[in-house]
Amino acid sequence: MSFSHSIGGMVWRFDSLRELMAKASPARSGDFLAEIAATSDAERAAAQMALADVPLKRFLSEALIPYEQDEVTRLIMDSHDKAAFAPVSHLTVGGFRDWLLGDDATEASLRALAPGLTPEMAAAVSKIMRVQDLVLVAQKIRVVTRFRNTVGLRGRMSTRLQPNHPTDDPAGIAASVLDGLLYGNGDAMIGINPATDSISAITELLKMLDGVIRHYEIPTQSCVLTHVTSSVAAIEKGVPVDLVFQSITGTEAANSSFGISLDILQEGYEAGLSLKRGTLGNNLMYFETGQGSALSANAHHGVDQQTCEARAYAVARHFNPFLVNTVVGFIGPEYLYNGKQIIRAGLEDHFCGKLLGVPMGCDICYTNHAEADQDDMDMLLTLLGVAGINFIMGIPGSDDVMLNYQTTSFHDALYARKTLGLRPAPEFEAWLTRMDILRQDDGGVHLGQGVPPLFRKALAQLK
């Protein structure tokens, strides 16, 4: 069955739901690279209007990637909750947008609806929403997770302290950790991208982070971003692993290019659970995603990159993650060309993830060959703060010296928290106050003065 819409006497036809979704996507370089994007603004508008008339139920009968060919499709279809879907099952995509913007879409009703939505439904409605729509609906939704602290509460915004070092030098990493903590960063986690993937190096990093957290009694969690199979191997050796990491995407073939499957992710999840290291909860998976990953692996099946990204959130949702991070501008301008495309993509990812019940954060970032700058990142940071983002990144000076990309700094988190009245995770905030890193008065929450006594010895050793 094809779809069509007439504009100014010209009829635009779309041969499949997959084509319609691709043509309806806001313009981005990745879809042009894949040769599936609308060829003009008029065709895009026609596709969006035709998409608005598609019943939501259609996505349950027409898979964009065949059920028989893709385990992510099978996961989406087999785990769909019909009872949860019932309140909106009579709506079209356009009607769903109206419902989401209305008063019936409350925090409670959206939480109950999440298991009844497929990623394709979320992606479809996002394609016909303005930026303010994406912000308005996302801020209604709270996805709360717990490990050693509580992330995602209303009025809170957490940060991942990312102390990367090009040679994994312990002193360099420790200096970044101390710097970040003194700026109130690190409640989402302290997470390192290792320079090498050897088990011995990963083990040393995990032991170091565990020692810092235990010595200073910090209510947070650590992660070394290695392949999930390496985390399993470390766990089997008795290494103190808190969060289990893996990059994921929205198709079986693309995940295979990462060396993973749903079964391998399940093995990592169960290995993490076996350690019972969480004190408040057992959300322990940390996933990273990004628009364009399936296309870069030549594994997108003709599906637009934003819909492929939303499908990755179905994979994440299945494993009850603590954090999910869309690393929005990291893959490069081949997929998101400029600041405008990066801003739109970050808001889409956050909206779709939270609509599906996923605890979304965003690495608000760009590569140096993209047509973007820190002003663009300031805009996306502010918009995501208003939209209720669970966490952002905290990196010394906004410049990752190991991965060589631009992201958000320790200071950026201070800006967002102060400007928008946001606070760290409650358990971490209490620790910051106890350490005199933060102080509270009638004017709000502020950085304390000087270096806490407990940190002075560590600072002296670094010097």
Short mmCIF file of C-alpha atoms in Angstrom, two decimals:
data_model
loop_
_atom_site.label_atom_id
_atom_site.label_comp_id
_atom_site.label_asym_id
_atom_site.label_seq_id
_atom_site.Cartn_x
_atom_site.Cartn_y
_atom_site.Cartn_z
CA MET A 1 0.00 0.00 0.00
CA SER A 2 1.41 3.38 -1.02
CA PHE A 3 0.88 6.80 0.51
CA SER A 4 0.24 10.11 -1.22
CA HIS A 5 -0.38 13.77 -0.56
CA SER A 6 -1.18 16.68 -2.84
CA ILE A 7 0.40 20.13 -2.56
CA GLY A 8 -0.51 22.88 -5.02
CA GLY A 9 -1.96 20.44 -7.50
CA MET A 10 1.11 18.19 -7.45
CA VAL A 11 0.66 14.70 -6.01
CA TRP A 12 3.55 13.14 -4.13
CA ARG A 13 3.57 9.34 -3.78
CA PHE A 14 5.53 7.15 -1.38
CA ASP A 15 5.69 3.43 -2.05
CA SER A 16 6.16 2.15 1.50
CA LEU A 17 6.00 3.20 5.14
CA ARG A 18 9.81 3.00 5.23
CA GLU A 19 10.10 5.46 2.33
CA LEU A 20 7.48 7.75 3.84
CA MET A 21 9.35 7.87 7.15
CA ALA A 22 12.63 8.69 5.42
CA LYS A 23 11.14 11.42 3.24
CA ALA A 24 9.37 12.97 6.25
CA SER A 25 12.59 13.33 8.26
CA PRO A 26 13.93 16.86 8.76
CA ALA A 27 16.90 17.33 6.44
CA ARG A 28 20.21 15.81 7.55
CA SER A 29 23.35 14.87 5.70
CA GLY A 30 23.26 11.17 6.60
CA ASP A 31 19.95 10.57 4.85
CA PHE A 32 21.23 12.40 1.77
CA LEU A 33 24.34 10.22 1.88
CA ALA A 34 22.09 7.14 1.98
CA GLU A 35 20.04 8.55 -0.93
CA ILE A 36 16.76 8.18 0.95
CA ALA A 37 16.04 11.81 1.89
CA ALA A 38 13.35 14.00 0.39
CA THR A 39 14.60 15.72 -2.76
CA SER A 40 12.95 19.04 -1.92
CA ASP A 41 11.24 20.92 0.89
CA ALA A 42 7.94 20.38 -0.91
CA GLU A 43 8.40 16.60 -0.98
CA ARG A 44 9.37 16.65 2.70
CA ALA A 45 6.27 18.65 3.62
CA ALA A 46 4.06 16.31 1.60
CA ALA A 47 5.61 13.30 3.34
CA GLN A 48 5.09 14.85 6.76
CA MET A 49 1.43 15.55 6.01
CA ALA A 50 0.92 12.04 4.67
CA LEU A 51 2.67 10.60 7.72
CA ALA A 52 0.37 12.57 10.02
CA ASP A 53 -2.59 10.62 8.60
CA VAL A 54 -1.04 7.17 9.20
CA PRO A 55 -2.76 5.20 12.01
CA LEU A 56 -0.39 4.25 14.83
CA LYS A 57 -1.61 0.66 14.46
CA ARG A 58 0.01 0.55 11.04
CA PHE A 59 3.42 0.29 12.68
CA LEU A 60 2.36 -3.00 14.28
CA SER A 61 1.46 -4.58 10.94
CA GLU A 62 4.20 -3.20 8.67
CA ALA A 63 7.75 -3.64 9.95
CA LEU A 64 10.29 -1.29 8.40
CA ILE A 65 12.89 -4.07 8.65
CA PRO A 66 11.37 -7.56 8.18
CA TYR A 67 10.68 -9.59 11.31
CA GLU A 68 12.43 -12.65 9.87
CA GLN A 69 15.64 -10.75 9.08
CA ASP A 70 16.28 -8.70 12.21
CA GLU A 71 16.34 -9.59 15.92
CA VAL A 72 15.73 -5.96 16.92
CA THR A 73 12.46 -6.01 14.96
CA ARG A 74 11.54 -9.26 16.69
CA LEU A 75 12.32 -7.72 20.08
CA ILE A 76 10.14 -4.69 19.28
CA MET A 77 7.19 -6.73 18.06
CA ASP A 78 7.37 -9.52 20.63
CA SER A 79 7.66 -7.17 23.63
CA HIS A 80 4.90 -4.78 22.57
CA ASP A 81 2.37 -4.25 25.38
CA LYS A 82 -1.09 -4.08 23.81
CA ALA A 83 -2.81 -3.06 27.03
CA ALA A 84 -0.43 -0.13 27.53
CA PHE A 85 -0.99 0.91 23.89
CA ALA A 86 -4.79 0.89 24.20
CA PRO A 87 -5.30 4.56 25.26
CA VAL A 88 -3.77 5.83 21.98
CA SER A 89 -4.42 2.85 19.70
CA HIS A 90 -7.19 4.70 17.83
CA LEU A 91 -5.00 7.69 16.95
CA THR A 92 -3.11 8.65 13.82
CA VAL A 93 0.43 9.99 14.05
CA GLY A 94 -0.95 13.52 13.85
CA GLY A 95 -3.59 12.77 16.45
CA PHE A 96 -0.90 11.31 18.70
CA ARG A 97 1.06 14.56 18.44
CA ASP A 98 -2.02 16.50 19.53
CA TRP A 99 -2.58 14.10 22.42
CA LEU A 100 1.04 14.41 23.58
CA LEU A 101 0.79 18.19 23.61
CA GLY A 102 -2.51 18.12 25.51
CA ASP A 103 -3.29 17.90 29.20
CA ASP A 104 -4.15 14.18 29.12
CA ALA A 105 -0.49 13.40 28.52
CA THR A 106 0.75 13.63 32.10
CA GLU A 107 3.85 12.23 33.73
CA ALA A 108 1.84 9.26 35.00
CA SER A 109 -0.01 8.55 31.74
CA LEU A 110 3.18 8.80 29.69
CA ARG A 111 4.98 6.40 32.04
CA ALA A 112 2.15 3.89 31.65
CA LEU A 113 2.10 4.34 27.88
CA ALA A 114 5.82 3.72 27.26
CA PRO A 115 5.68 -0.12 26.99
CA GLY A 116 2.90 0.23 24.42
CA LEU A 117 4.92 2.37 22.03
CA THR A 118 7.30 1.11 19.38
CA PRO A 119 10.37 3.10 18.36
CA GLU A 120 8.85 3.65 14.93
CA MET A 121 5.80 5.33 16.51
CA ALA A 122 8.03 7.62 18.55
CA ALA A 123 10.20 8.44 15.54
CA ALA A 124 7.16 9.11 13.36
CA VAL A 125 5.56 11.61 15.71
CA SER A 126 8.89 13.36 16.30
CA LYS A 127 9.17 14.02 12.56
CA ILE A 128 6.08 16.24 12.59
CA MET A 129 6.97 18.12 15.78
CA ARG A 130 8.61 21.51 16.15
CA VAL A 131 11.54 22.05 18.49
CA GLN A 132 9.24 23.49 21.15
CA ASP A 133 6.99 20.42 20.86
CA LEU A 134 9.93 18.10 21.47
CA VAL A 135 10.92 20.13 24.54
CA LEU A 136 7.39 20.48 25.93
CA VAL A 137 6.56 16.79 25.80
CA ALA A 138 9.97 15.57 26.97
CA GLN A 139 9.87 17.76 30.09
CA LYS A 140 6.63 16.04 31.14
CA ILE A 141 8.41 12.69 31.29
CA ARG A 142 10.68 11.50 34.07
CA VAL A 143 12.57 8.21 33.80
CA VAL A 144 14.17 7.57 37.21
CA THR A 145 16.97 5.02 37.72
CA ARG A 146 19.05 3.95 40.71
CA PHE A 147 22.39 2.31 41.42
CA ARG A 148 24.26 4.14 44.21
CA ASN A 149 22.25 7.30 43.72
CA THR A 150 19.03 8.41 42.05
CA VAL A 151 19.15 9.94 38.57
CA GLY A 152 16.28 11.49 36.58
CA LEU A 153 14.19 13.18 39.25
CA ARG A 154 12.36 16.39 38.37
CA GLY A 155 14.45 19.47 39.07
CA ARG A 156 17.69 17.48 38.89
CA MET A 157 20.37 17.20 36.21
CA SER A 158 23.33 14.87 36.61
CA THR A 159 26.70 14.73 34.87
CA ARG A 160 29.09 12.05 33.72
CA LEU A 161 32.56 13.05 34.82
CA GLN A 162 34.77 11.96 31.89
CA PRO A 163 38.46 12.08 32.95
CA ASN A 164 39.95 10.64 29.77
CA HIS A 165 43.72 10.61 29.23
CA PRO A 166 45.58 9.74 25.99
CA THR A 167 47.83 7.25 27.80
CA ASP A 168 45.53 6.30 30.71
CA ASP A 169 48.01 7.95 33.07
CA PRO A 170 46.65 7.54 36.64
CA ALA A 171 47.87 10.95 37.80
CA GLY A 172 46.26 12.69 34.82
CA ILE A 173 43.00 10.85 35.35
CA ALA A 174 43.06 11.59 39.09
CA ALA A 175 43.62 15.30 38.42
CA SER A 176 40.56 15.41 36.14
CA VAL A 177 38.46 13.48 38.66
CA LEU A 178 39.40 15.89 41.46
CA ASP A 179 38.77 18.91 39.23
CA GLY A 180 35.36 17.60 38.23
CA LEU A 181 34.27 16.76 41.76
CA LEU A 182 35.21 20.27 42.91
CA TYR A 183 32.79 21.62 40.30
CA GLY A 184 29.99 19.31 41.46
CA ASN A 185 30.31 16.89 38.54
CA GLY A 186 30.17 13.10 38.61
CA ASP A 187 26.80 12.04 39.99
CA ALA A 188 25.72 10.15 36.87
CA MET A 189 29.04 8.33 36.97
CA ILE A 190 32.78 8.69 36.67
CA GLY A 191 33.41 7.08 33.30
CA ILE A 192 36.64 6.60 31.37
CA ASN A 193 37.10 5.86 27.67
CA PRO A 194 40.27 3.74 27.89
CA ALA A 195 43.15 4.31 25.50
CA THR A 196 43.60 0.54 25.24
CA ASP A 197 41.15 -2.34 25.49
CA SER A 198 43.46 -4.81 27.24
CA ILE A 199 41.99 -6.55 30.28
CA SER A 200 44.99 -5.63 32.43
CA ALA A 201 44.66 -1.92 31.64
CA ILE A 202 40.89 -1.98 32.16
CA THR A 203 41.37 -3.78 35.46
CA GLU A 204 43.76 -1.12 36.75
CA LEU A 205 41.41 1.69 35.78
CA LEU A 206 38.42 0.02 37.43
CA LYS A 207 40.37 -0.63 40.62
CA MET A 208 41.57 2.97 40.72
CA LEU A 209 38.06 4.40 40.30
CA ASP A 210 36.67 1.98 42.87
CA GLY A 211 39.38 3.05 45.32
CA VAL A 212 38.56 6.75 44.86
CA ILE A 213 34.83 6.18 45.30
CA ARG A 214 35.29 4.05 48.41
CA HIS A 215 37.99 6.24 50.00
CA TYR A 216 35.96 9.42 49.73
CA GLU A 217 32.62 7.61 50.21
CA ILE A 218 31.20 9.19 47.05
CA PRO A 219 27.62 8.11 46.28
CA THR A 220 28.27 7.51 42.60
CA GLN A 221 29.28 4.73 40.23
CA SER A 222 32.19 4.08 37.87
CA CYS A 223 32.47 2.73 34.36
CA VAL A 224 35.27 1.95 31.93
CA LEU A 225 33.85 2.04 28.42
CA THR A 226 35.17 -1.23 27.08
CA HIS A 227 33.41 -3.88 25.01
CA VAL A 228 30.74 -5.77 26.95
CA THR A 229 32.65 -9.04 26.56
CA SER A 230 35.67 -7.41 28.21
CA SER A 231 33.47 -6.32 31.11
CA VAL A 232 32.23 -9.90 31.48
CA ALA A 233 35.83 -11.15 31.48
CA ALA A 234 36.75 -8.58 34.15
CA ILE A 235 33.76 -9.58 36.28
CA GLU A 236 34.79 -13.23 36.04
CA LYS A 237 38.20 -12.21 37.43
CA GLY A 238 36.59 -10.46 40.40
CA VAL A 239 37.29 -6.91 39.19
CA PRO A 240 35.00 -4.25 40.80
CA VAL A 241 32.70 -3.40 37.86
CA ASP A 242 29.81 -1.02 38.58
CA LEU A 243 28.16 -0.16 35.25
CA VAL A 244 28.45 -2.44 32.21
CA PHE A 245 28.97 -0.47 28.99
CA GLN A 246 28.23 -1.09 25.33
CA SER A 247 27.63 0.97 22.20
CA ILE A 248 24.42 -0.16 20.51
CA THR A 249 22.40 0.65 17.43
CA GLY A 250 19.00 -0.16 15.97
CA THR A 251 19.54 -3.08 13.62
CA GLU A 252 20.86 -6.60 14.09
CA ALA A 253 23.41 -6.15 11.31
CA ALA A 254 24.78 -2.91 12.77
CA ASN A 255 25.01 -4.43 16.24
CA SER A 256 26.83 -7.39 14.71
CA SER A 257 29.40 -4.95 13.31
CA PHE A 258 29.98 -3.91 16.94
CA GLY A 259 30.53 -7.55 17.86
CA ILE A 260 27.32 -7.86 19.86
CA SER A 261 23.89 -9.45 19.82
CA LEU A 262 20.96 -9.41 22.21
CA ASP A 263 22.28 -12.64 23.75
CA ILE A 264 25.71 -11.11 24.37
CA LEU A 265 24.09 -8.04 25.97
CA GLN A 266 22.03 -10.36 28.15
CA GLU A 267 25.22 -12.09 29.27
CA GLY A 268 26.73 -8.73 30.23
CA TYR A 269 23.59 -7.70 32.08
CA GLU A 270 23.45 -10.90 34.09
CA ALA A 271 27.17 -10.70 34.89
CA GLY A 272 26.72 -7.16 36.22
CA LEU A 273 23.74 -8.19 38.32
CA SER A 274 25.73 -11.05 39.83
CA LEU A 275 28.06 -8.60 41.60
CA LYS A 276 25.21 -6.87 43.49
CA ARG A 277 27.21 -3.64 43.76
CA GLY A 278 24.25 -1.27 43.65
CA THR A 279 23.14 0.06 47.03
CA LEU A 280 19.88 1.77 45.99
CA GLY A 281 18.93 -0.18 42.87
CA ASN A 282 20.09 -2.57 40.16
CA ASN A 283 19.95 -0.42 37.02
CA LEU A 284 23.51 -1.07 35.82
CA MET A 285 23.77 -0.98 32.04
CA TYR A 286 25.26 2.07 30.32
CA PHE A 287 24.56 2.36 26.60
CA GLU A 288 25.81 4.85 24.04
CA THR A 289 24.10 5.51 20.72
CA GLY A 290 24.21 8.04 17.89
CA GLN A 291 22.36 8.87 14.70
CA GLY A 292 24.26 7.51 11.71
CA SER A 293 25.81 4.44 13.32
CA ALA A 294 23.72 1.98 11.32
CA LEU A 295 24.40 3.84 8.08
CA SER A 296 28.15 3.96 8.79
CA ALA A 297 28.05 0.15 9.11
CA ASN A 298 26.05 -0.13 5.85
CA ALA A 299 23.38 -1.85 7.93
CA HIS A 300 20.42 0.55 7.85
CA HIS A 301 18.18 -1.41 5.41
CA GLY A 302 17.04 1.85 3.79
CA VAL A 303 15.63 3.13 7.09
CA ASP A 304 16.37 6.77 7.94
CA GLN A 305 19.02 7.39 10.57
CA GLN A 306 16.70 8.93 13.16
CA THR A 307 14.35 5.93 13.07
CA CYS A 308 17.32 3.57 13.33
CA GLU A 309 18.43 5.55 16.39
CA ALA A 310 15.00 5.23 18.01
CA ARG A 311 15.15 1.47 17.45
CA ALA A 312 18.36 1.39 19.50
CA TYR A 313 16.31 2.61 22.46
CA ALA A 314 14.19 -0.55 22.26
CA VAL A 315 17.39 -2.54 22.69
CA ALA A 316 18.41 -0.35 25.64
CA ARG A 317 14.96 -0.51 27.26
CA HIS A 318 15.07 -4.29 27.34
CA PHE A 319 18.02 -4.25 29.77
CA ASN A 320 16.74 -1.72 32.34
CA PRO A 321 19.71 0.66 31.90
CA PHE A 322 20.96 3.16 34.43
CA LEU A 323 21.98 5.62 31.70
CA VAL A 324 21.60 5.92 27.92
CA ASN A 325 23.73 8.50 26.14
CA THR A 326 23.15 9.77 22.62
CA VAL A 327 26.59 10.99 21.56
CA VAL A 328 24.85 13.29 19.18
CA GLY A 329 27.54 14.99 17.07
CA PHE A 330 30.41 12.54 17.51
CA ILE A 331 30.07 10.49 14.32
CA GLY A 332 30.66 13.58 12.19
CA PRO A 333 29.23 15.96 9.57
CA GLU A 334 28.67 13.10 7.14
CA TYR A 335 25.59 12.30 9.26
CA LEU A 336 24.77 15.58 11.04
CA TYR A 337 26.30 18.37 9.00
CA ASN A 338 26.00 21.49 11.13
CA GLY A 339 24.83 22.95 14.42
CA LYS A 340 21.21 23.13 13.28
CA GLN A 341 21.11 19.42 12.46
CA ILE A 342 22.93 18.47 15.67
CA ILE A 343 20.53 20.51 17.82
CA ARG A 344 17.47 18.99 16.16
CA ALA A 345 18.90 15.45 16.42
CA GLY A 346 19.73 15.83 20.12
CA LEU A 347 16.20 16.96 20.92
CA GLU A 348 14.67 14.17 18.81
CA ASP A 349 16.80 11.53 20.52
CA HIS A 350 15.96 12.81 23.99
CA PHE A 351 12.24 12.99 23.19
CA CYS A 352 12.05 9.53 21.59
CA GLY A 353 14.10 7.86 24.31
CA LYS A 354 12.07 9.28 27.17
CA LEU A 355 8.80 8.56 25.36
CA LEU A 356 9.91 4.91 25.20
CA GLY A 357 10.78 4.89 28.92
CA VAL A 358 14.56 5.17 28.55
CA PRO A 359 16.73 7.27 30.93
CA MET A 360 18.20 9.63 28.33
CA GLY A 361 21.29 11.75 28.56
CA CYS A 362 23.20 13.50 25.80
CA ASP A 363 26.83 14.08 24.98
CA ILE A 364 26.29 17.57 23.55
CA CYS A 365 29.20 17.48 21.14
CA TYR A 366 30.67 17.98 17.69
CA THR A 367 33.81 17.07 15.79
CA ASN A 368 36.19 19.76 14.63
CA HIS A 369 35.35 19.31 10.93
CA ALA A 370 31.61 19.89 11.49
CA GLU A 371 29.96 23.23 10.75
CA ALA A 372 29.25 23.80 14.45
CA ASP A 373 30.73 25.61 17.43
CA GLN A 374 30.25 26.06 21.19
CA ASP A 375 27.43 28.56 20.64
CA ASP A 376 25.45 25.74 19.03
CA MET A 377 26.27 23.50 21.96
CA ASP A 378 25.15 26.20 24.42
CA MET A 379 21.79 26.30 22.67
CA LEU A 380 21.36 22.53 22.75
CA LEU A 381 22.49 22.38 26.39
CA THR A 382 19.93 24.99 27.39
CA LEU A 383 17.12 23.34 25.43
CA LEU A 384 17.89 19.91 26.87
CA GLY A 385 18.07 21.37 30.38
CA VAL A 386 14.58 22.81 29.91
CA ALA A 387 13.43 19.48 28.43
CA GLY A 388 14.50 17.56 31.55
CA ILE A 389 17.62 15.73 30.39
CA ASN A 390 18.80 13.09 32.87
CA PHE A 391 22.50 13.86 32.45
CA ILE A 392 25.12 15.59 30.34
CA MET A 393 28.91 15.28 30.08
CA GLY A 394 31.50 17.03 32.24
CA ILE A 395 34.95 17.23 30.65
CA PRO A 396 37.89 19.54 31.46
CA GLY A 397 37.68 22.61 29.23
CA SER A 398 35.06 21.04 26.90
CA ASP A 399 37.90 19.40 24.92
CA ASP A 400 38.47 15.66 25.24
CA VAL A 401 42.24 15.21 24.92
CA MET A 402 41.95 11.50 24.15
CA LEU A 403 38.95 11.33 21.79
CA ASN A 404 39.64 14.74 20.17
CA TYR A 405 36.14 16.18 20.04
CA GLN A 406 34.34 19.14 21.60
CA THR A 407 31.71 18.61 24.28
CA THR A 408 30.46 20.19 27.52
CA SER A 409 32.69 21.22 30.40
CA PHE A 410 32.46 21.16 34.18
CA HIS A 411 31.57 24.86 33.96
CA ASP A 412 28.74 24.19 31.49
CA ALA A 413 27.01 22.01 34.06
CA LEU A 414 27.27 24.86 36.58
CA TYR A 415 25.73 27.24 34.05
CA ALA A 416 22.78 24.95 33.34
CA ARG A 417 22.14 24.16 36.99
CA LYS A 418 22.30 27.79 38.09
CA THR A 419 20.32 29.22 35.17
CA LEU A 420 17.57 26.60 35.20
CA GLY A 421 17.46 25.93 38.93
CA LEU A 422 18.62 22.33 38.53
CA ARG A 423 20.45 20.32 41.18
CA PRO A 424 22.59 17.17 41.30
CA ALA A 425 21.24 13.77 42.30
CA PRO A 426 20.03 14.06 45.92
CA GLU A 427 22.49 11.61 47.47
CA PHE A 428 25.39 13.21 45.60
CA GLU A 429 24.20 16.69 46.51
CA ALA A 430 24.20 15.72 50.18
CA TRP A 431 27.79 14.46 49.83
CA LEU A 432 28.86 17.67 48.07
CA THR A 433 27.34 19.71 50.89
CA ARG A 434 28.98 17.56 53.54
CA MET A 435 32.34 17.99 51.80
CA ASP A 436 31.79 21.76 51.57
CA ILE A 437 31.99 21.58 47.78
CA LEU A 438 28.45 22.96 47.63
CA ARG A 439 26.74 25.31 50.04
CA GLN A 440 23.06 26.17 50.17
CA ASP A 441 21.42 29.39 51.27
CA ASP A 442 18.36 31.43 50.41
CA GLY A 443 19.92 32.31 47.07
CA GLY A 444 20.16 28.70 45.98
CA VAL A 445 23.00 26.20 45.68
CA HIS A 446 26.55 27.50 45.10
CA LEU A 447 30.10 26.18 44.94
CA GLY A 448 31.88 26.24 48.27
CA GLN A 449 35.06 28.20 48.85
CA GLY A 450 38.46 26.55 48.44
CA VAL A 451 39.46 22.90 48.51
CA PRO A 452 37.81 20.63 51.12
CA PRO A 453 40.30 19.42 53.77
CA LEU A 454 39.85 15.78 52.74
CA PHE A 455 41.05 16.60 49.20
CA ARG A 456 44.11 18.67 50.15
CA LYS A 457 46.38 15.67 50.57
CA ALA A 458 45.33 14.30 47.18
CA LEU A 459 45.94 17.68 45.56
CA ALA A 460 49.39 17.90 47.15
CA GLN A 461 50.29 14.47 45.81
CA LEU A 462 49.21 15.46 42.29
CA LYS A 463 51.45 18.52 42.43
#
